[in-house]
mmCIF file of N, CA and C in Angstrom:
data_model
loop_
_atom_site.group_PDB
_atom_site.id
_atom_site.type_symbol
_atom_site.label_atom_id
_atom_site.label_comp_id
_atom_site.label_asym_id
_atom_site.label_seq_id
_atom_site.Cartn_x
_atom_site.Cartn_y
_atom_site.Cartn_z
ATOM 1 N N MET A 1 39.490 10.827 32.665
ATOM 2 C CA MET A 1 37.948 10.017 31.736
ATOM 3 C C MET A 1 37.090 9.478 33.086
ATOM 4 N N GLY A 2 35.982 10.425 32.918
ATOM 5 C CA GLY A 2 35.127 10.046 33.712
ATOM 6 C C GLY A 2 33.669 9.425 33.515
ATOM 7 N N VAL A 3 33.000 8.793 34.304
ATOM 8 C CA VAL A 3 31.786 7.676 33.667
ATOM 9 C C VAL A 3 31.075 9.093 33.234
ATOM 10 N N ARG A 4 30.156 8.923 32.293
ATOM 11 C CA ARG A 4 28.968 10.021 31.700
ATOM 12 C C ARG A 4 27.854 9.165 32.260
ATOM 13 N N ILE A 5 27.043 9.905 33.659
ATOM 14 C CA ILE A 5 25.700 9.572 33.969
ATOM 15 C C ILE A 5 24.875 10.450 33.123
ATOM 16 N N PRO A 6 23.612 9.935 32.460
ATOM 17 C CA PRO A 6 22.472 10.323 31.934
ATOM 18 C C PRO A 6 21.784 11.035 32.643
ATOM 19 N N PRO A 7 21.295 12.247 32.110
ATOM 20 C CA PRO A 7 20.341 12.768 33.258
ATOM 21 C C PRO A 7 18.854 11.775 33.127
ATOM 22 N N PRO A 8 18.300 12.105 34.658
ATOM 23 C CA PRO A 8 17.519 11.138 34.904
ATOM 24 C C PRO A 8 16.214 10.928 33.961
ATOM 25 N N VAL A 9 15.546 10.114 34.066
ATOM 26 C CA VAL A 9 14.402 9.610 33.121
ATOM 27 C C VAL A 9 13.206 9.904 33.570
ATOM 28 N N GLN A 10 12.297 10.738 32.932
ATOM 29 C CA GLN A 10 10.836 11.106 33.612
ATOM 30 C C GLN A 10 10.414 9.956 33.381
ATOM 31 N N LYS A 11 9.646 9.290 34.097
ATOM 32 C CA LYS A 11 8.948 8.253 33.858
ATOM 33 C C LYS A 11 7.088 8.394 34.363
ATOM 34 N N GLN A 12 6.675 7.846 32.905
ATOM 35 C CA GLN A 12 5.432 8.866 33.008
ATOM 36 C C GLN A 12 4.658 7.266 33.013
ATOM 37 N N ASN A 13 3.567 7.343 34.029
ATOM 38 C CA ASN A 13 2.443 6.612 34.210
ATOM 39 C C ASN A 13 2.206 5.592 32.794
ATOM 40 N N THR A 14 1.900 4.045 33.296
ATOM 41 C CA THR A 14 2.037 3.235 32.537
ATOM 42 C C THR A 14 0.437 3.211 31.872
ATOM 43 N N MET A 15 -0.425 3.399 32.656
ATOM 44 C CA MET A 15 -1.887 3.921 32.431
ATOM 45 C C MET A 15 -2.457 4.738 31.373
ATOM 46 N N ALA A 16 -1.556 6.030 31.586
ATOM 47 C CA ALA A 16 -1.357 7.402 31.073
ATOM 48 C C ALA A 16 -0.935 7.218 29.589
ATOM 49 N N LYS A 17 0.315 6.694 29.558
ATOM 50 C CA LYS A 17 0.553 6.267 28.057
ATOM 51 C C LYS A 17 -0.776 5.410 27.313
ATOM 52 N N ILE A 18 -1.549 4.182 27.760
ATOM 53 C CA ILE A 18 -2.033 3.746 27.498
ATOM 54 C C ILE A 18 -3.315 4.702 26.819
ATOM 55 N N VAL A 19 -3.899 5.813 27.863
ATOM 56 C CA VAL A 19 -5.066 6.287 27.332
ATOM 57 C C VAL A 19 -4.628 7.138 26.157
ATOM 58 N N THR A 20 -3.307 7.552 26.668
ATOM 59 C CA THR A 20 -2.976 9.073 25.362
ATOM 60 C C THR A 20 -2.833 8.129 24.108
ATOM 61 N N TYR A 21 -2.229 7.046 23.693
ATOM 62 C CA TYR A 21 -2.230 6.039 22.638
ATOM 63 C C TYR A 21 -3.659 5.912 22.263
ATOM 64 N N ILE A 22 -4.628 5.385 23.222
ATOM 65 C CA ILE A 22 -5.919 5.180 22.631
ATOM 66 C C ILE A 22 -6.457 6.564 22.186
ATOM 67 N N SER A 23 -6.418 7.928 22.624
ATOM 68 C CA SER A 23 -7.225 8.841 22.529
ATOM 69 C C SER A 23 -6.496 9.222 21.022
ATOM 70 N N GLU A 24 -5.178 9.278 21.067
ATOM 71 C CA GLU A 24 -4.536 9.835 19.605
ATOM 72 C C GLU A 24 -5.003 8.908 18.699
ATOM 73 N N ALA A 25 -5.346 7.619 18.938
ATOM 74 C CA ALA A 25 -5.644 6.560 17.666
ATOM 75 C C ALA A 25 -6.901 6.818 16.960
ATOM 76 N N PHE A 26 -7.574 7.475 18.230
ATOM 77 C CA PHE A 26 -9.104 7.505 17.478
ATOM 78 C C PHE A 26 -9.293 8.862 16.814
ATOM 79 N N GLU A 27 -8.273 9.968 17.619
ATOM 80 C CA GLU A 27 -7.869 11.393 16.925
ATOM 81 C C GLU A 27 -7.740 10.961 15.300
ATOM 82 N N GLU A 28 -6.868 10.545 15.132
ATOM 83 C CA GLU A 28 -6.194 9.848 13.933
ATOM 84 C C GLU A 28 -7.495 9.555 12.642
ATOM 85 N N LEU A 29 -8.376 8.394 13.449
ATOM 86 C CA LEU A 29 -9.212 7.642 12.815
ATOM 87 C C LEU A 29 -10.110 8.317 12.438
ATOM 88 N N LYS A 30 -10.576 9.829 13.078
ATOM 89 C CA LYS A 30 -11.505 10.817 12.804
ATOM 90 C C LYS A 30 -11.167 11.823 11.779
ATOM 91 N N THR A 31 -9.721 12.070 11.817
ATOM 92 C CA THR A 31 -9.471 13.179 10.953
ATOM 93 C C THR A 31 -8.501 12.684 9.792
ATOM 94 N N ASN A 32 -7.646 11.346 9.654
ATOM 95 C CA ASN A 32 -6.873 11.340 8.597
ATOM 96 C C ASN A 32 -7.470 9.821 7.849
ATOM 97 N N VAL A 33 -8.260 9.095 8.358
ATOM 98 C CA VAL A 33 -8.449 7.895 7.493
ATOM 99 C C VAL A 33 -9.728 8.237 6.740
ATOM 100 N N THR A 34 -9.225 7.476 5.558
ATOM 101 C CA THR A 34 -10.602 8.119 4.404
ATOM 102 C C THR A 34 -11.476 6.513 4.223
ATOM 103 N N TRP A 35 -12.703 6.889 5.108
ATOM 104 C CA TRP A 35 -13.696 5.315 4.763
ATOM 105 C C TRP A 35 -14.039 5.243 3.537
ATOM 106 N N PRO A 36 -14.297 3.827 2.854
ATOM 107 C CA PRO A 36 -14.852 3.647 1.646
ATOM 108 C C PRO A 36 -16.443 3.935 2.053
ATOM 109 N N GLU A 37 -17.015 3.629 0.903
ATOM 110 C CA GLU A 37 -18.724 3.770 0.894
ATOM 111 C C GLU A 37 -19.010 2.692 1.462
ATOM 112 N N TRP A 38 -20.146 2.836 2.364
ATOM 113 C CA TRP A 38 -20.978 1.158 2.536
ATOM 114 C C TRP A 38 -21.559 0.342 0.877
ATOM 115 N N ALA A 39 -21.603 0.311 0.304
ATOM 116 C CA ALA A 39 -21.430 -0.002 -0.928
ATOM 117 C C ALA A 39 -20.326 -0.790 -1.509
ATOM 118 N N GLU A 40 -19.186 0.035 -1.588
ATOM 119 C CA GLU A 40 -18.086 -0.484 -1.488
ATOM 120 C C GLU A 40 -17.676 -1.776 -0.955
ATOM 121 N N VAL A 41 -17.924 -1.091 0.505
ATOM 122 C CA VAL A 41 -17.497 -2.433 1.674
ATOM 123 C C VAL A 41 -18.497 -3.327 1.486
ATOM 124 N N GLN A 42 -19.851 -3.499 1.155
ATOM 125 C CA GLN A 42 -20.822 -4.705 0.610
ATOM 126 C C GLN A 42 -19.988 -5.603 -0.053
ATOM 127 N N LYS A 43 -19.678 -5.093 -1.232
ATOM 128 C CA LYS A 43 -18.991 -5.350 -2.679
ATOM 129 C C LYS A 43 -17.839 -6.141 -2.228
ATOM 130 N N PHE A 44 -16.597 -5.512 -1.504
ATOM 131 C CA PHE A 44 -15.867 -6.502 -1.208
ATOM 132 C C PHE A 44 -15.917 -7.153 -0.229
ATOM 133 N N THR A 45 -16.814 -7.418 1.067
ATOM 134 C CA THR A 45 -17.077 -8.345 1.807
ATOM 135 C C THR A 45 -17.398 -9.489 1.279
ATOM 136 N N ILE A 46 -18.326 -9.265 -0.176
ATOM 137 C CA ILE A 46 -18.892 -10.828 -0.831
ATOM 138 C C ILE A 46 -17.567 -11.130 -1.758
ATOM 139 N N ILE A 47 -16.623 -10.359 -2.206
ATOM 140 C CA ILE A 47 -15.824 -10.558 -2.935
ATOM 141 C C ILE A 47 -14.554 -11.466 -1.991
ATOM 142 N N VAL A 48 -14.680 -11.230 -0.544
ATOM 143 C CA VAL A 48 -13.460 -11.671 0.253
ATOM 144 C C VAL A 48 -14.249 -12.887 0.829
ATOM 145 N N ALA A 49 -15.632 -13.184 0.886
ATOM 146 C CA ALA A 49 -16.051 -14.344 1.757
ATOM 147 C C ALA A 49 -15.816 -15.155 0.504
ATOM 148 N N LEU A 50 -16.627 -15.228 -1.262
ATOM 149 C CA LEU A 50 -16.322 -15.855 -2.051
ATOM 150 C C LEU A 50 -15.001 -16.654 -2.305
ATOM 151 N N PHE A 51 -13.773 -15.826 -2.719
ATOM 152 C CA PHE A 51 -12.759 -16.206 -2.219
ATOM 153 C C PHE A 51 -12.342 -17.004 -1.130
ATOM 154 N N SER A 52 -12.870 -16.732 0.190
ATOM 155 C CA SER A 52 -12.751 -17.533 1.611
ATOM 156 C C SER A 52 -12.980 -19.359 0.805
ATOM 157 N N VAL A 53 -14.547 -19.106 0.617
ATOM 158 C CA VAL A 53 -14.874 -20.369 0.260
ATOM 159 C C VAL A 53 -14.105 -21.406 -0.761
ATOM 160 N N ILE A 54 -13.797 -20.558 -1.999
ATOM 161 C CA ILE A 54 -13.106 -21.262 -2.983
ATOM 162 C C ILE A 54 -11.791 -21.478 -2.500
ATOM 163 N N PHE A 55 -10.938 -20.874 -1.508
ATOM 164 C CA PHE A 55 -9.468 -21.460 -1.249
ATOM 165 C C PHE A 55 -9.733 -22.217 -0.270
ATOM 166 N N ALA A 56 -11.131 -22.654 0.490
ATOM 167 C CA ALA A 56 -10.927 -23.556 1.834
ATOM 168 C C ALA A 56 -11.464 -24.870 0.593
ATOM 169 N N LEU A 57 -12.290 -24.611 -0.531
ATOM 170 C CA LEU A 57 -12.930 -26.166 -0.887
ATOM 171 C C LEU A 57 -11.413 -26.505 -2.111
ATOM 172 N N ALA A 58 -10.706 -25.406 -2.388
ATOM 173 C CA ALA A 58 -9.339 -26.131 -3.196
ATOM 174 C C ALA A 58 -8.093 -26.857 -2.073
ATOM 175 N N THR A 59 -8.393 -26.249 -0.877
ATOM 176 C CA THR A 59 -7.551 -26.785 0.487
ATOM 177 C C THR A 59 -8.206 -28.009 0.533
ATOM 178 N N TRP A 60 -8.745 -28.201 0.433
ATOM 179 C CA TRP A 60 -9.604 -29.184 0.748
ATOM 180 C C TRP A 60 -9.628 -30.404 0.376
ATOM 181 N N GLY A 61 -9.935 -29.957 -1.231
ATOM 182 C CA GLY A 61 -9.675 -31.263 -2.457
ATOM 183 C C GLY A 61 -7.997 -31.545 -2.434
ATOM 184 N N VAL A 62 -6.817 -30.589 -2.384
ATOM 185 C CA VAL A 62 -5.625 -31.513 -2.006
ATOM 186 C C VAL A 62 -5.709 -32.175 -1.159
ATOM 187 N N ASP A 63 -6.117 -31.609 0.105
ATOM 188 C CA ASP A 63 -5.968 -32.654 1.189
ATOM 189 C C ASP A 63 -6.404 -33.799 1.243
ATOM 190 N N GLU A 64 -7.927 -34.130 0.360
ATOM 191 C CA GLU A 64 -8.463 -35.008 -0.010
ATOM 192 C C GLU A 64 -8.019 -36.016 -1.111
ATOM 193 N N ALA A 65 -6.807 -35.257 -1.847
ATOM 194 C CA ALA A 65 -5.929 -36.299 -3.123
ATOM 195 C C ALA A 65 -4.912 -36.766 -2.275
ATOM 196 N N CYS A 66 -4.255 -36.009 -1.309
ATOM 197 C CA CYS A 66 -2.810 -36.092 -0.460
ATOM 198 C C CYS A 66 -3.072 -37.583 -0.175
ATOM 199 N N ALA A 67 -4.472 -37.586 0.579
ATOM 200 C CA ALA A 67 -4.615 -38.654 1.455
ATOM 201 C C ALA A 67 -5.220 -39.804 1.052
ATOM 202 N N LYS A 68 -5.587 -39.568 -0.552
ATOM 203 C CA LYS A 68 -5.731 -40.955 -0.873
ATOM 204 C C LYS A 68 -4.340 -41.759 -1.984
ATOM 205 N N LEU A 69 -3.464 -40.348 -2.130
ATOM 206 C CA LEU A 69 -2.117 -40.862 -2.640
ATOM 207 C C LEU A 69 -1.701 -41.614 -1.548
ATOM 208 N N ILE A 70 -1.326 -41.292 -0.423
ATOM 209 C CA ILE A 70 -0.725 -41.477 0.982
ATOM 210 C C ILE A 70 -1.080 -42.848 0.961
ATOM 211 N N SER A 71 -2.754 -43.160 1.269
ATOM 212 C CA SER A 71 -3.036 -44.319 1.532
ATOM 213 C C SER A 71 -2.918 -45.285 0.345
ATOM 214 N N SER A 72 -3.299 -45.008 -0.865
ATOM 215 C CA SER A 72 -2.549 -45.904 -1.906
ATOM 216 C C SER A 72 -1.381 -46.094 -2.000
ATOM 217 N N ILE A 73 -0.006 -45.575 -1.819
ATOM 218 C CA ILE A 73 1.239 -45.848 -1.452
ATOM 219 C C ILE A 73 1.290 -46.637 -0.050
ATOM 220 N N PHE A 74 0.813 -46.771 0.628
ATOM 221 C CA PHE A 74 0.923 -47.603 1.611
ATOM 222 C C PHE A 74 -0.085 -49.143 1.505
ATOM 223 N N SER A 75 -1.036 -48.916 0.586
ATOM 224 C CA SER A 75 -1.462 -50.218 0.601
ATOM 225 C C SER A 75 -0.867 -51.216 -0.669
ATOM 226 N N LEU A 76 -0.042 -50.230 -1.206
ATOM 227 C CA LEU A 76 0.891 -51.072 -2.040
ATOM 228 C C LEU A 76 2.462 -51.416 -1.438
ATOM 229 N N ILE A 77 2.484 -50.686 -0.099
ATOM 230 C CA ILE A 77 3.822 -51.471 0.778
ATOM 231 C C ILE A 77 3.076 -52.570 1.356
ATOM 232 N N LYS A 78 2.234 -52.280 2.312
ATOM 233 C CA LYS A 78 1.482 -53.429 2.930
ATOM 234 C C LYS A 78 0.925 -54.921 2.242
ATOM 235 N N SER A 79 1.202 -54.527 1.230
ATOM 236 C CA SER A 79 0.564 -55.908 0.226
ATOM 237 C C SER A 79 1.886 -56.463 -0.186
#
């Protein structure tokens, strides 16, 4: 029974790997990605912005309600 030694690994330059990855990514973006129309992008951007504002206001409201609740609980305990 002997020790199995794997064949030597071909080491590729790290910078060459990064350049290869980026060039392949750009090629895939050009050939395989279906980009939306500009009007559709604008519509979805407005929808996302509105929901972001609504969610932020809802989060602020819940935070304020919890702060008042905790404040009132502490004021009951303090008195």
